[in-house]
Coordinates of C-alpha atoms in Angstrom, one line a residue:
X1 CA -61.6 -53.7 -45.9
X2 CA -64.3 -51.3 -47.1
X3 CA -64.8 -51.7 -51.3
X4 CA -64.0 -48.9 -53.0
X5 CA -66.6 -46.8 -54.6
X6 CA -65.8 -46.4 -57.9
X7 CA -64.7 -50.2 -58.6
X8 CA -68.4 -51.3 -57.4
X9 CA -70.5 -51.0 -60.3
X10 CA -71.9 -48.2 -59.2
X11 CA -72.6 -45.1 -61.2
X12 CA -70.1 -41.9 -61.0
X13 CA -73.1 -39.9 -60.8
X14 CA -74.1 -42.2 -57.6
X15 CA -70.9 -41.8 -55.9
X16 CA -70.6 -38.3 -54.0
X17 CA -67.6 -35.9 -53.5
X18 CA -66.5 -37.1 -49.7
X19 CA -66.5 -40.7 -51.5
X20 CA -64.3 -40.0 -53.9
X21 CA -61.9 -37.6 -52.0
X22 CA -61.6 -40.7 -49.3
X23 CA -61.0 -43.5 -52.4
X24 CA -58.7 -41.3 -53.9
X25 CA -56.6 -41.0 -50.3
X26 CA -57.3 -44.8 -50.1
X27 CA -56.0 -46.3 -53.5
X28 CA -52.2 -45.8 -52.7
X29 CA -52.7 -48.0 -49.6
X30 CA -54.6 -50.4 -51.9
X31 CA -52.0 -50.4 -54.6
X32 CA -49.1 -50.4 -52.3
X33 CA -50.5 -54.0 -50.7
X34 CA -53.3 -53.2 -48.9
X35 CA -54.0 -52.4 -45.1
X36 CA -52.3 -49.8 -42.7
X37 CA -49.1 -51.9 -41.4
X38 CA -46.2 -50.4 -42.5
X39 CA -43.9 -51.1 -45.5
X40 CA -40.1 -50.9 -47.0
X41 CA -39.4 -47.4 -48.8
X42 CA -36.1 -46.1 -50.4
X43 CA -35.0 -42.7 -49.9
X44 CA -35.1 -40.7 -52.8
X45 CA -34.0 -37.2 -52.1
X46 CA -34.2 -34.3 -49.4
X47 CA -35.6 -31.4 -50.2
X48 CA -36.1 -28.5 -47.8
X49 CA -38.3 -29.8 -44.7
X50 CA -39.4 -32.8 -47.0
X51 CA -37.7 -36.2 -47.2
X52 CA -39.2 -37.8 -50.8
X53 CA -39.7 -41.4 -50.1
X54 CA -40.3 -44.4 -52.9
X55 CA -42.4 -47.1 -52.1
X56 CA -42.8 -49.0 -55.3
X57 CA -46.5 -46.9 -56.3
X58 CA -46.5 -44.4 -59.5
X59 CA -46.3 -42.1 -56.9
X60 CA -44.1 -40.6 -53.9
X61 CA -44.5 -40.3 -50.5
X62 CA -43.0 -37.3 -48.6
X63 CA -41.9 -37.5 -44.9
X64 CA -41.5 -34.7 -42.7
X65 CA -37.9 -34.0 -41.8
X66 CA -39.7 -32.6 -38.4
X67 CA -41.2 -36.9 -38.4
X68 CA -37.8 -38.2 -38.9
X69 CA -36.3 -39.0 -35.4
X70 CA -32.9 -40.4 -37.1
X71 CA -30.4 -39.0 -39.8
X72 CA -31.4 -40.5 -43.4
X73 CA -29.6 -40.2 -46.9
X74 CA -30.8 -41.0 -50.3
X75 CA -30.3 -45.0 -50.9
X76 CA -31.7 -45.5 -47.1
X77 CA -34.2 -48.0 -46.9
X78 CA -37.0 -47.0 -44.5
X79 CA -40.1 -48.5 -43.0
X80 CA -42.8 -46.4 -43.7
X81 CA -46.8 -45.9 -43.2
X82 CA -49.4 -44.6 -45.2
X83 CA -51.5 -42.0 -43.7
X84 CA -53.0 -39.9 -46.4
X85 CA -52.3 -37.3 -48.9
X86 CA -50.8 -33.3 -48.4
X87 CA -51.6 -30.8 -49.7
X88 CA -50.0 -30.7 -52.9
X89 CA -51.1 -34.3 -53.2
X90 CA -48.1 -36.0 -52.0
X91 CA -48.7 -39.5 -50.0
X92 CA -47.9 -38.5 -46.9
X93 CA -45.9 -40.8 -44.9
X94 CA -44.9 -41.9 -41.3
X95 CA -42.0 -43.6 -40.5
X96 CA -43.0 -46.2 -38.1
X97 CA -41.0 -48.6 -38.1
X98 CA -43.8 -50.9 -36.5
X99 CA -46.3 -53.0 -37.5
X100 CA -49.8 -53.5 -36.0
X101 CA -51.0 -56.8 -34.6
X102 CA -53.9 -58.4 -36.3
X103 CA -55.0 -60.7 -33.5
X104 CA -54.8 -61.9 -30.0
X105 CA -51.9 -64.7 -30.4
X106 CA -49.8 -61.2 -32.1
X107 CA -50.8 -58.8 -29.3
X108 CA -49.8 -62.0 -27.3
X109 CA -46.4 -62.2 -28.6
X110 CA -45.9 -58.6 -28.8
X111 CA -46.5 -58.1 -25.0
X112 CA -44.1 -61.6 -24.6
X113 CA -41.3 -60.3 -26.6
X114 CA -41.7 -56.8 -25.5
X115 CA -41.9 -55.5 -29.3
X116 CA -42.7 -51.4 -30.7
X117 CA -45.8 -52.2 -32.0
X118 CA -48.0 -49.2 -34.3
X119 CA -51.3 -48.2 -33.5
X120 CA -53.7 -45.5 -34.1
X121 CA -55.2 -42.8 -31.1
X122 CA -59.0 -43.0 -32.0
X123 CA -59.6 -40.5 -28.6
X124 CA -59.5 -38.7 -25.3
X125 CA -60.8 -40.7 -22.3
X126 CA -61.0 -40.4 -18.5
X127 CA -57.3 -40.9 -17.5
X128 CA -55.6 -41.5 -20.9
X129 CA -55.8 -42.0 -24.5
X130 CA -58.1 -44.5 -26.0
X131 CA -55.8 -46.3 -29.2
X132 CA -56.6 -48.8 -31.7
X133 CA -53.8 -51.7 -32.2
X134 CA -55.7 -54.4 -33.8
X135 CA -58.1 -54.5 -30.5
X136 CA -58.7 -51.3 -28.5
X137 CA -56.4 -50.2 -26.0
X138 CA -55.9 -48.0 -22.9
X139 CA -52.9 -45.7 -22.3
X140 CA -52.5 -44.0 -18.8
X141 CA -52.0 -39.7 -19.4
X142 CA -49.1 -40.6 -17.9
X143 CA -47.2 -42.7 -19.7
X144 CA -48.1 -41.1 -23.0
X145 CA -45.2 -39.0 -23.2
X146 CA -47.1 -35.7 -23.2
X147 CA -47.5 -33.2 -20.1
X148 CA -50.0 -30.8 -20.9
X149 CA -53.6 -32.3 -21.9
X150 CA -53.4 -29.8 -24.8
X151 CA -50.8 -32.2 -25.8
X152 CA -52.7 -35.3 -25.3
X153 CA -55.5 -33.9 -27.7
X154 CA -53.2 -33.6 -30.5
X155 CA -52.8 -37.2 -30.5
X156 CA -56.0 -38.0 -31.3
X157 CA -55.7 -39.3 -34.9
X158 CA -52.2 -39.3 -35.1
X159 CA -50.1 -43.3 -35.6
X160 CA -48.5 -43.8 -32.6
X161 CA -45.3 -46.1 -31.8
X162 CA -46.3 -47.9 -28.2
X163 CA -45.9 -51.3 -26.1
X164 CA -47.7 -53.0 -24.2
X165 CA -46.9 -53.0 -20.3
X166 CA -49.9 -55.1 -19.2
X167 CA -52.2 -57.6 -21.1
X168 CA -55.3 -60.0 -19.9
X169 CA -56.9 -61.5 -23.1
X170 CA -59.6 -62.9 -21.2
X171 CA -61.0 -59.6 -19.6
X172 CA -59.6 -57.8 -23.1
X173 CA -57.6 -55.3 -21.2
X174 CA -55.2 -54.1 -23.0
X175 CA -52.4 -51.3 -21.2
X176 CA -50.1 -49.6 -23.7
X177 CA -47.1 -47.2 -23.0
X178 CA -45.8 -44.8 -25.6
X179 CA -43.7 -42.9 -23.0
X180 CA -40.6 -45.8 -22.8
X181 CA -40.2 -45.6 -26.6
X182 CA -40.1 -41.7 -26.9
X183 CA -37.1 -42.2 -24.2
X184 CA -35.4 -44.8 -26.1
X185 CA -35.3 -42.8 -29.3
X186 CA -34.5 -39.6 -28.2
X187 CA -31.6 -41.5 -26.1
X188 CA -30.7 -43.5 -29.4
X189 CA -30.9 -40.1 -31.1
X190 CA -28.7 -38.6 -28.6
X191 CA -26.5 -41.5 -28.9
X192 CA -26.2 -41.0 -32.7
X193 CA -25.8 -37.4 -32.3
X194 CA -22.8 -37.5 -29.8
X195 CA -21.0 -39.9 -31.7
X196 CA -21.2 -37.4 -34.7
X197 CA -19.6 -34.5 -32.6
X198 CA -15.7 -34.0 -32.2
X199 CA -13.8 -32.1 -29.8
X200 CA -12.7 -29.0 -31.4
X201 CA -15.7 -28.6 -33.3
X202 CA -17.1 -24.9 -33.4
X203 CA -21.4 -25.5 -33.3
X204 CA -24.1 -23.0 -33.4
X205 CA -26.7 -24.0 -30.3
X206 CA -30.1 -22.2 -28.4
X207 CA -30.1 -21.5 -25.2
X208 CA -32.1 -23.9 -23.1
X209 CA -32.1 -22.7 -19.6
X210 CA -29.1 -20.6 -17.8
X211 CA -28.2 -21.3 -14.0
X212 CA -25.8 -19.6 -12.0
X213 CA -23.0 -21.8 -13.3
X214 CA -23.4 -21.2 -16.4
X215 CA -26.2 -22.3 -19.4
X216 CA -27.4 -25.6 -20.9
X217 CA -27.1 -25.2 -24.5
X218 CA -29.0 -27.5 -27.3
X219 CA -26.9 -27.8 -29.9
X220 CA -28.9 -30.2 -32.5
X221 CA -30.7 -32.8 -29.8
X222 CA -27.9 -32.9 -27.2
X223 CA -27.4 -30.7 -24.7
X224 CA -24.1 -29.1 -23.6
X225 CA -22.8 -27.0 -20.4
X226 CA -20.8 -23.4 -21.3
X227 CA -19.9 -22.7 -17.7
X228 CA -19.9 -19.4 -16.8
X229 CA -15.6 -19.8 -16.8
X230 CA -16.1 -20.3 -20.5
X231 CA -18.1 -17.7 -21.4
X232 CA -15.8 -14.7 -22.2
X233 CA -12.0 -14.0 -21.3
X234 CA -13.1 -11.3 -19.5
X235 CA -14.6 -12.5 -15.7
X236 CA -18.5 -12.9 -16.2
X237 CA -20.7 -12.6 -12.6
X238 CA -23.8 -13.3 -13.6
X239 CA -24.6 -15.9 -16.4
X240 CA -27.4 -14.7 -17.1
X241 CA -25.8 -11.4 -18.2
X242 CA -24.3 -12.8 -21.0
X243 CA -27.0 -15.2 -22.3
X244 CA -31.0 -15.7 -22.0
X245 CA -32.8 -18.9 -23.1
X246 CA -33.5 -18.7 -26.9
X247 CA -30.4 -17.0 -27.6
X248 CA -28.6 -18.8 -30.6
X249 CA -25.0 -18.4 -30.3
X250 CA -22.1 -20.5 -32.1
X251 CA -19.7 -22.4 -29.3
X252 CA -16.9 -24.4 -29.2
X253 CA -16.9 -28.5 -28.2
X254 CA -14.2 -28.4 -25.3
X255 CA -14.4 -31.7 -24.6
X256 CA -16.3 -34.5 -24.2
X257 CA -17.0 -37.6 -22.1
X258 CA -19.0 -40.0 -24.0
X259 CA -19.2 -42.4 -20.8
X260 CA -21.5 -40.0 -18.5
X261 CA -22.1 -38.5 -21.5
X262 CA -21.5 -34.8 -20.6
X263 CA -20.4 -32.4 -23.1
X264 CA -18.4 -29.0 -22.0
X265 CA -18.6 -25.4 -24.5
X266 CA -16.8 -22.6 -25.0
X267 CA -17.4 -19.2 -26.1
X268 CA -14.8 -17.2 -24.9
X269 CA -12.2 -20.4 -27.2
X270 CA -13.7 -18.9 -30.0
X271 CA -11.1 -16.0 -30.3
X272 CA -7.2 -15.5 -29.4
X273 CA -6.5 -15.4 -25.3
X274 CA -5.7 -12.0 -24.6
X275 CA -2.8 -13.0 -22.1
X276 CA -0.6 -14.3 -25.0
X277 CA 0.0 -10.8 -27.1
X278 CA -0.3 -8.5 -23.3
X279 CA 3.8 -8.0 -23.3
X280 CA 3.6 -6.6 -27.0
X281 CA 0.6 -4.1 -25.8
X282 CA 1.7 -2.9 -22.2
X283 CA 5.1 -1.9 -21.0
X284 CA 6.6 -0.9 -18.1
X285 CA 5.6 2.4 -16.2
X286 CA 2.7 3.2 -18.6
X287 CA 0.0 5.2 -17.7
X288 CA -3.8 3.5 -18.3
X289 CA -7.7 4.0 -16.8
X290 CA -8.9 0.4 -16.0
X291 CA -12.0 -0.8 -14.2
X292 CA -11.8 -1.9 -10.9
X293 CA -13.9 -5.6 -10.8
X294 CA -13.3 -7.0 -7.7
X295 CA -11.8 -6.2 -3.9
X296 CA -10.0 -8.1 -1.6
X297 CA -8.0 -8.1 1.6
X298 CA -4.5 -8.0 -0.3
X299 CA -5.6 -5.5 -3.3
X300 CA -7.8 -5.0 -5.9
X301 CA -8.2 -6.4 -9.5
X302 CA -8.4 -3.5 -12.2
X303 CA -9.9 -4.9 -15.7
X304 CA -7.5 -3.1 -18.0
X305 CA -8.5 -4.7 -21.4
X306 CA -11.4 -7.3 -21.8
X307 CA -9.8 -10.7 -20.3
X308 CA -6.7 -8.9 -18.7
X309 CA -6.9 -8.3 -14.6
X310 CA -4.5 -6.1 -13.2
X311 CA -3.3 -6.3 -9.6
X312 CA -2.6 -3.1 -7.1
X313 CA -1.5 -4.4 -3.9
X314 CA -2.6 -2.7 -0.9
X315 CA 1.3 -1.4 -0.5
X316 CA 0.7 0.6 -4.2
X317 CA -2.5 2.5 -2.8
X318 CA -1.4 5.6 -0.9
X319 CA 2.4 6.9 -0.7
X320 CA 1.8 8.3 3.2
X321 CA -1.8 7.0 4.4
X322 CA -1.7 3.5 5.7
X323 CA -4.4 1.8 4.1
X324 CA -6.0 -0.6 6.4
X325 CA -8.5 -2.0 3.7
X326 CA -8.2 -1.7 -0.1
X327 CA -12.0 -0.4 -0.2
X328 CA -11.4 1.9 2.2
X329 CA -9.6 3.5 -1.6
X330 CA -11.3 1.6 -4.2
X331 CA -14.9 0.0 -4.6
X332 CA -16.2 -2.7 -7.9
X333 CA -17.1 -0.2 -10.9
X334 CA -14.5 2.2 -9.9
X335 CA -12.7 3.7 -13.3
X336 CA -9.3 4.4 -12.1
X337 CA -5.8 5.6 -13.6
X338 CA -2.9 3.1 -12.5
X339 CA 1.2 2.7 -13.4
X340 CA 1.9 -0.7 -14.9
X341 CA 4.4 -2.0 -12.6
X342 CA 5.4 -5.4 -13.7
X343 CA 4.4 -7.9 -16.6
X344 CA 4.5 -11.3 -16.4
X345 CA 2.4 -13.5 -18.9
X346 CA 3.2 -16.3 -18.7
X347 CA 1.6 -16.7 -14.8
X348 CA -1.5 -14.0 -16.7
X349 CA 0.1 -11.7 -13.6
X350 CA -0.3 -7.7 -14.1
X351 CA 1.0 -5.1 -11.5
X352 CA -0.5 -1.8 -11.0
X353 CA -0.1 1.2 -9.2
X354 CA -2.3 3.7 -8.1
X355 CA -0.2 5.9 -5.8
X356 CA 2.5 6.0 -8.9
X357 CA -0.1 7.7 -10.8
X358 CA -0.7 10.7 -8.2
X359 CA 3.2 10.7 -8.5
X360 CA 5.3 11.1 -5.2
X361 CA 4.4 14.4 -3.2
X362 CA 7.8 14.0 -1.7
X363 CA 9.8 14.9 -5.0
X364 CA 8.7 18.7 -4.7
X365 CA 8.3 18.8 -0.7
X366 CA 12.0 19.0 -0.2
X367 CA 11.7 22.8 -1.2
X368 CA 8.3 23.0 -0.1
X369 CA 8.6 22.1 2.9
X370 CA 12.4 23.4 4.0
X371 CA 13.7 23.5 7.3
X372 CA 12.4 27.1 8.6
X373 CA 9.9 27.5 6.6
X374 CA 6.5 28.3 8.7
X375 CA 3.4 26.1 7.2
X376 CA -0.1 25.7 7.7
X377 CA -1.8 22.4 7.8
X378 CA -5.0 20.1 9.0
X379 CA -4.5 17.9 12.5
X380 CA -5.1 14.4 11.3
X381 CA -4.7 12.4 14.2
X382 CA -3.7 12.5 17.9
X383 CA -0.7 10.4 19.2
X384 CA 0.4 10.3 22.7
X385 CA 3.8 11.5 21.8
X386 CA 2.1 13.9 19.5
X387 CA 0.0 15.0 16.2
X388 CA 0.2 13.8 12.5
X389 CA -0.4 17.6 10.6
X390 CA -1.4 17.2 7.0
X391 CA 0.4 20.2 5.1
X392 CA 0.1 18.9 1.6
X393 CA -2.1 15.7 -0.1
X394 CA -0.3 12.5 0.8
X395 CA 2.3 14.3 2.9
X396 CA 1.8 15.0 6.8
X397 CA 4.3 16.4 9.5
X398 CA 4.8 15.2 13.1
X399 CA 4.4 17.9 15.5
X400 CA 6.0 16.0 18.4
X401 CA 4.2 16.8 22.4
X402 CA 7.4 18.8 23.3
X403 CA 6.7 21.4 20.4
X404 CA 3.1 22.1 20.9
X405 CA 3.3 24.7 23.8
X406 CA 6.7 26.4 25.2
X407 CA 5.3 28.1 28.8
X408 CA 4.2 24.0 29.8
X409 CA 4.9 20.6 29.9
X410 CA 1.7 18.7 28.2
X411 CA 1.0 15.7 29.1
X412 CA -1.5 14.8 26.1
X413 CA -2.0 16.8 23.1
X414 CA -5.3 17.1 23.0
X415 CA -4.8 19.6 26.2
X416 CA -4.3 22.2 23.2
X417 CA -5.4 20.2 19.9
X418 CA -7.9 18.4 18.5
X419 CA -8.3 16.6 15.3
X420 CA -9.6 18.7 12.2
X421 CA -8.2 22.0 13.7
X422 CA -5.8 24.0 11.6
X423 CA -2.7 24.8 12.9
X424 CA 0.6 27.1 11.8
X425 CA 3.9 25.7 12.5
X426 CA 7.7 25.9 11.2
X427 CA 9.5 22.8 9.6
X428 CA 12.2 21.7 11.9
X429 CA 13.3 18.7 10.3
X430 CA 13.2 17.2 6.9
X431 CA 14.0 13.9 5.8
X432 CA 13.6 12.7 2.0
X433 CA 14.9 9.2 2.5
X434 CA 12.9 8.2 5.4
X435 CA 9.4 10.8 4.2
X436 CA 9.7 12.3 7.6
X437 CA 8.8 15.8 8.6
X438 CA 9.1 17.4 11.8
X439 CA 7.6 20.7 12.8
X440 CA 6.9 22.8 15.6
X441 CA 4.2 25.3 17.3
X442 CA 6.1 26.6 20.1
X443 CA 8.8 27.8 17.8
X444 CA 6.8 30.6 16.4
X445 CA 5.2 32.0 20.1
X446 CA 7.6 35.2 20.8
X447 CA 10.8 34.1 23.4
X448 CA 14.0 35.3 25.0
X449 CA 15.5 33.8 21.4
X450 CA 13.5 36.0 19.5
X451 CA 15.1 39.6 21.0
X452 CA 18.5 37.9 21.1
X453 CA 18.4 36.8 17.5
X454 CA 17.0 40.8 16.2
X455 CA 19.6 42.5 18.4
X456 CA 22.4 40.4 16.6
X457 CA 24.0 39.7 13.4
X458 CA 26.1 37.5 11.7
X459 CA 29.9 37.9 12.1
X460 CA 29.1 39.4 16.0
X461 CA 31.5 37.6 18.8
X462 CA 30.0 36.4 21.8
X463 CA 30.7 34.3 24.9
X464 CA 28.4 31.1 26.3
X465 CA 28.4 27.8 28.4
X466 CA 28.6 24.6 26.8
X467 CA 26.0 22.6 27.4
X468 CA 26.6 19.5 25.9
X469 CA 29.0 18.4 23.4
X470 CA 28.3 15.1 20.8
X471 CA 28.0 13.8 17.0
X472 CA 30.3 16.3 16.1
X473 CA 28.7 19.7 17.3
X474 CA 27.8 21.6 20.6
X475 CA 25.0 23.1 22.2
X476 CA 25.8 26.5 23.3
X477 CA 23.4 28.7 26.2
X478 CA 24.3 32.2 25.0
X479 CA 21.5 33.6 27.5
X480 CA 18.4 32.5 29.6
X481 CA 16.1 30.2 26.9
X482 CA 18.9 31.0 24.2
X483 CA 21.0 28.4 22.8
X484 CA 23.2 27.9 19.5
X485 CA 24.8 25.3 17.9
X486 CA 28.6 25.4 17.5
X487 CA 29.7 22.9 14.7
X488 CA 33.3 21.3 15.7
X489 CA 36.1 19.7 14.1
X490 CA 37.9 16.5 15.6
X491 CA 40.5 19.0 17.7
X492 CA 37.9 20.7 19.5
X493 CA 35.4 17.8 20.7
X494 CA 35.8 16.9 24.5
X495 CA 36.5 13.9 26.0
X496 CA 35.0 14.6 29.8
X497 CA 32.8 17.4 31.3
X498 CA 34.1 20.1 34.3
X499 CA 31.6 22.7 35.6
X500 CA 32.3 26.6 35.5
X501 CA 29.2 27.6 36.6
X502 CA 30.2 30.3 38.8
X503 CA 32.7 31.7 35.8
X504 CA 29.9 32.1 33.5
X505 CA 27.8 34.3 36.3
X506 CA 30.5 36.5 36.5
X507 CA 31.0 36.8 32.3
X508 CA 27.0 37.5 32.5
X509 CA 27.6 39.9 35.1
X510 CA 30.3 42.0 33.9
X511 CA 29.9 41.5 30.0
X512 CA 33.9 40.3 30.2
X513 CA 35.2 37.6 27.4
X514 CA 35.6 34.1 29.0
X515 CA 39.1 32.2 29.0
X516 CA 40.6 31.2 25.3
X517 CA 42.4 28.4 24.5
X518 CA 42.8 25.6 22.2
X519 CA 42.0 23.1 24.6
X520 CA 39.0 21.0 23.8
X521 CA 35.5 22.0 24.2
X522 CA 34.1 20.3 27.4
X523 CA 30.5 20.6 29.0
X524 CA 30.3 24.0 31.4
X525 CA 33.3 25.6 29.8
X526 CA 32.9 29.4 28.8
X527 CA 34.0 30.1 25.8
X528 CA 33.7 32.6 23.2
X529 CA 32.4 32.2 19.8
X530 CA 31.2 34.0 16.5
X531 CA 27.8 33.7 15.1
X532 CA 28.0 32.4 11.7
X533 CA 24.2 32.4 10.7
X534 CA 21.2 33.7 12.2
X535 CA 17.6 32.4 11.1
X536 CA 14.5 34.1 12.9
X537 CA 11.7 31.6 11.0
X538 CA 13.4 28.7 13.0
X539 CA 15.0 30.7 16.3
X540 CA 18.2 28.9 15.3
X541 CA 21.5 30.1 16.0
X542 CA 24.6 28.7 14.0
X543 CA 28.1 29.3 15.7
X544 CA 31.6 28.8 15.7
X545 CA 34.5 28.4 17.9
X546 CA 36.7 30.9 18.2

């Protein structure tokens, strides 16, 4: 041990300033036994970033919290090394709970009994750190516990905790490894720190590192998963839309397995589930805009509220279209108006319409679209049988093959139509219940029915064949390419048909009234009848039996 300076005889005048700074650093060492090993101190007080440490000198020592790899409380007894003053002229201490070997039989036993021994890195050599433990010592870059060599200069100086991995005393090789104990206290530090944390507890944490399933989050030395499920009620894509490494956010523990360990966080736990106050915010057939998040094959999820998912099945999309494929309506991002449908909570179900929010074109295409009236609509589609006529949004007409044309027989519509080409047509049938509407083209070309239907009027009498009668009514020719519709009661539908053809040439011929009776209409009867409405829009001719 070097003497000190001022205790030598010498005179102060003899001693210069870098003597005394380095025997002013020195004498608490002195006075607190003497040598660099380490020694028992008693917790005194926390203060900021400063743990105040007593270790029996006038003065005391200050750790820094940032030193401290274990939780410590005034009363705590500590071992503790010297290594100089700060700058307010604290001791400043290390806590190493080590001690250094003093010869070979120590490092001997040391290596043995596989002990934490202190030493001191006096510099940077080829491949490592040199460090002094008693003797001189070599330890590999790579077991030092540092990546970068940036790192590995910043030890240089610094007391180090290390072991020893190899040891030959006779060639006085000496192989230390500081990387083993870094791993052992930061997995005793870990240990400590998960036993300290609860389930239930709500912890602020940074951001380590986010992954597609979700972010790593350190939340005071341990690290914990928020999975991306856990992240907000509402459905997250991307985690790393909702966090970045650094962030500091405040989770909640979810749970914890102290075995593996693992240790699952919450963000979204932090407030109420939206699911369990929906029923006193939505009702029934109300109107909302929602945002359409996701599509599948069934339907397509509407975000209605952050956390609440709305469904609109692929049945609720269009009241006439058939909708082969919900995007075929809807694509992600779409903001759309919907019908709440049905409610249930407690499976966090939500039914939506969209077609319920158009409202149903049928309500007001009764008297639209009334039988007779002429129309104008869009050909849709092509059929064999026929063409689907759009005449209004969401409601289309079938304008069957036999109506297209009246001086032909088709035997495809697209002989005369093609899709996209506007056509003009009269309603023939209407049908609410079943949203069916039947119209025709031919029924507007000019016909025999037209100049039979101007040269008459209701209330006129006039003789015809019966074509056919069923369901209550009979088809009447009244001339070539002219025929009414004679509705019957029960006393005057037939039972079998007899032919009179020849009686009705000679009625034609000679204008003269066919036989009366109150038999029983029957197919080729002539009979004579009164017209009872006329209606040139849809060439139809309404009579009754007289």
């Amino acid at each position: 041990m070097n003497p000190n300076p001022l205790e030598t005889g010498r005179e102060p005048e003899d001693v210069s300033f870098e003597e005394a700074l380095k025997a002013y650093d020195e004498a608490p060492r002195r006075k607190a036994g003497g040598g660099d090993g380490p020694r028992k101190g008693i917790v005194a007080g926390i203060v900021g970033d400063r743990v105040f440490v007593d270790i029996g000198s006038k003065a005391e020592g200050v750790i820094p919290v940032s030193d401290l790899k274990w939780e410590v409380k005034p009363g705590d007894e500590i071992p503790v090394t010297i290594v100089g003053r700060d700058s307010e002229g604290y001791l400043l201490l290390s806590p190493m709970a080590a001690k250094r070997p003093r010869d070979w039989s120590a490092i001997d036993r040391a290596f043995q009994g596989k002990e934490i021994i202190a030493g001191q890195v006096t510099g940077l050599v080829k491949g490592g750190l040199s460090v002094d433990i008693g003797v001189r010592g070599f330890m590999p870059a790579s077991r030092s516990g540092c990546r970068e060599t940036a790192d590995l200069e910043k030890l240089v100086g610094q007391e180090i905790r290390c072991r020893i991995s190899q040891l030959d005393i006779e060639d006085e090789n000496v192989i230390l490894d500081r990387r083993t104990v870094l791993e052992e206290e930061a997995q005793a530090t870990r240990q400590t720190l998960l036993d300290g944390i609860q389930e239930g507890a709500v912890v602020r944490g940074t951001v380590r590192s986010v992954m597609d399933f979700g972010a790593f989050v350190d939340i005071g030395g341990v690290d914990g998963l928020l999975h991306v499920s856990d992240m907000s009620w509402s459905r997250v894509a991307d985690a790393k839309s909702f966090v970045a490494p650094g962030d500091s956010i405040e989770v909640k523990v979810l749970q914890i397995d102290r075995a593996k360990p693992r240790i699952a966080l919450g963000v979204k736990q932090l407030s109420a589930d939206p699911w369990t106050t929906v029923a006193e915010r939505l009702t029934v057939g109300q109107r909302l805009h929602g945002t359409v998040s996701r599509v599948t094959d069934f339907g397509a999820f509407v975000e209605i509220e952050p956390g609440v998912d709305g469904l609109v099945h692929i049945s609720e999309m269009s009241w006439t279209k058939r909708v082969r494929h919900p995007q075929d309506v809807v694509k992600p991002g779409d903001r759309v108006e919907a019908v709440v449908l049905g409610i249930h909570p407690g499976d966090k179900k939500i039914s939506l319409g969209l077609k319920q929010a158009l409202g149903d074109p049928w309500e007001a295409a009764a008297q639209q679209f009334a039988v007779g009236t002429v129309v104008e609509g869009t050909v849709r589609s092509l059929q064999k049988f026929g063409a689907f006529v759009e005449l209004a949004d969401g409601v289309d007409g079938l304008l069957h093959i036999s109506d297209v044309v009246a001086d032909r027989r088709l035997n495809h519509p697209n002989e005369v139509l093609k899709v996209n080409q506007k056509v003009r047509a009269v309603v023939l049938e209407f049908d609410r219940e079943k949203k069916r509407i039947k119209v025709g083209m031919k029924q507007l070309e000019p016909d025999s029915s037209d100049e039979y239907i101007g040269e008459r009027k209701a209330g006129d009498e006039v003789v015809g064949r019966v074509l056919r009668v069923n369901s209550g009514e009979a088809r009447v020719e009244l001339g070539e390419g002219v025929v009414g519709i004679c509705r019957l009661d029960r006393g005057a539908q037939a039972s079998a048909p007899t032919g009179f053809g020849a009686q009705l040439a000679a009625a034609w011929k000679r204008d003269a009234p066919a036989p009366a009776g109150p038999e029983a209409l029957q197919a080729g009867q002539i009979r004579s009848f009164r017209i009872t409405a006329l209606d040139p829009a849809s060439k139809s001719i309404t009579l009754s039996l007289l």
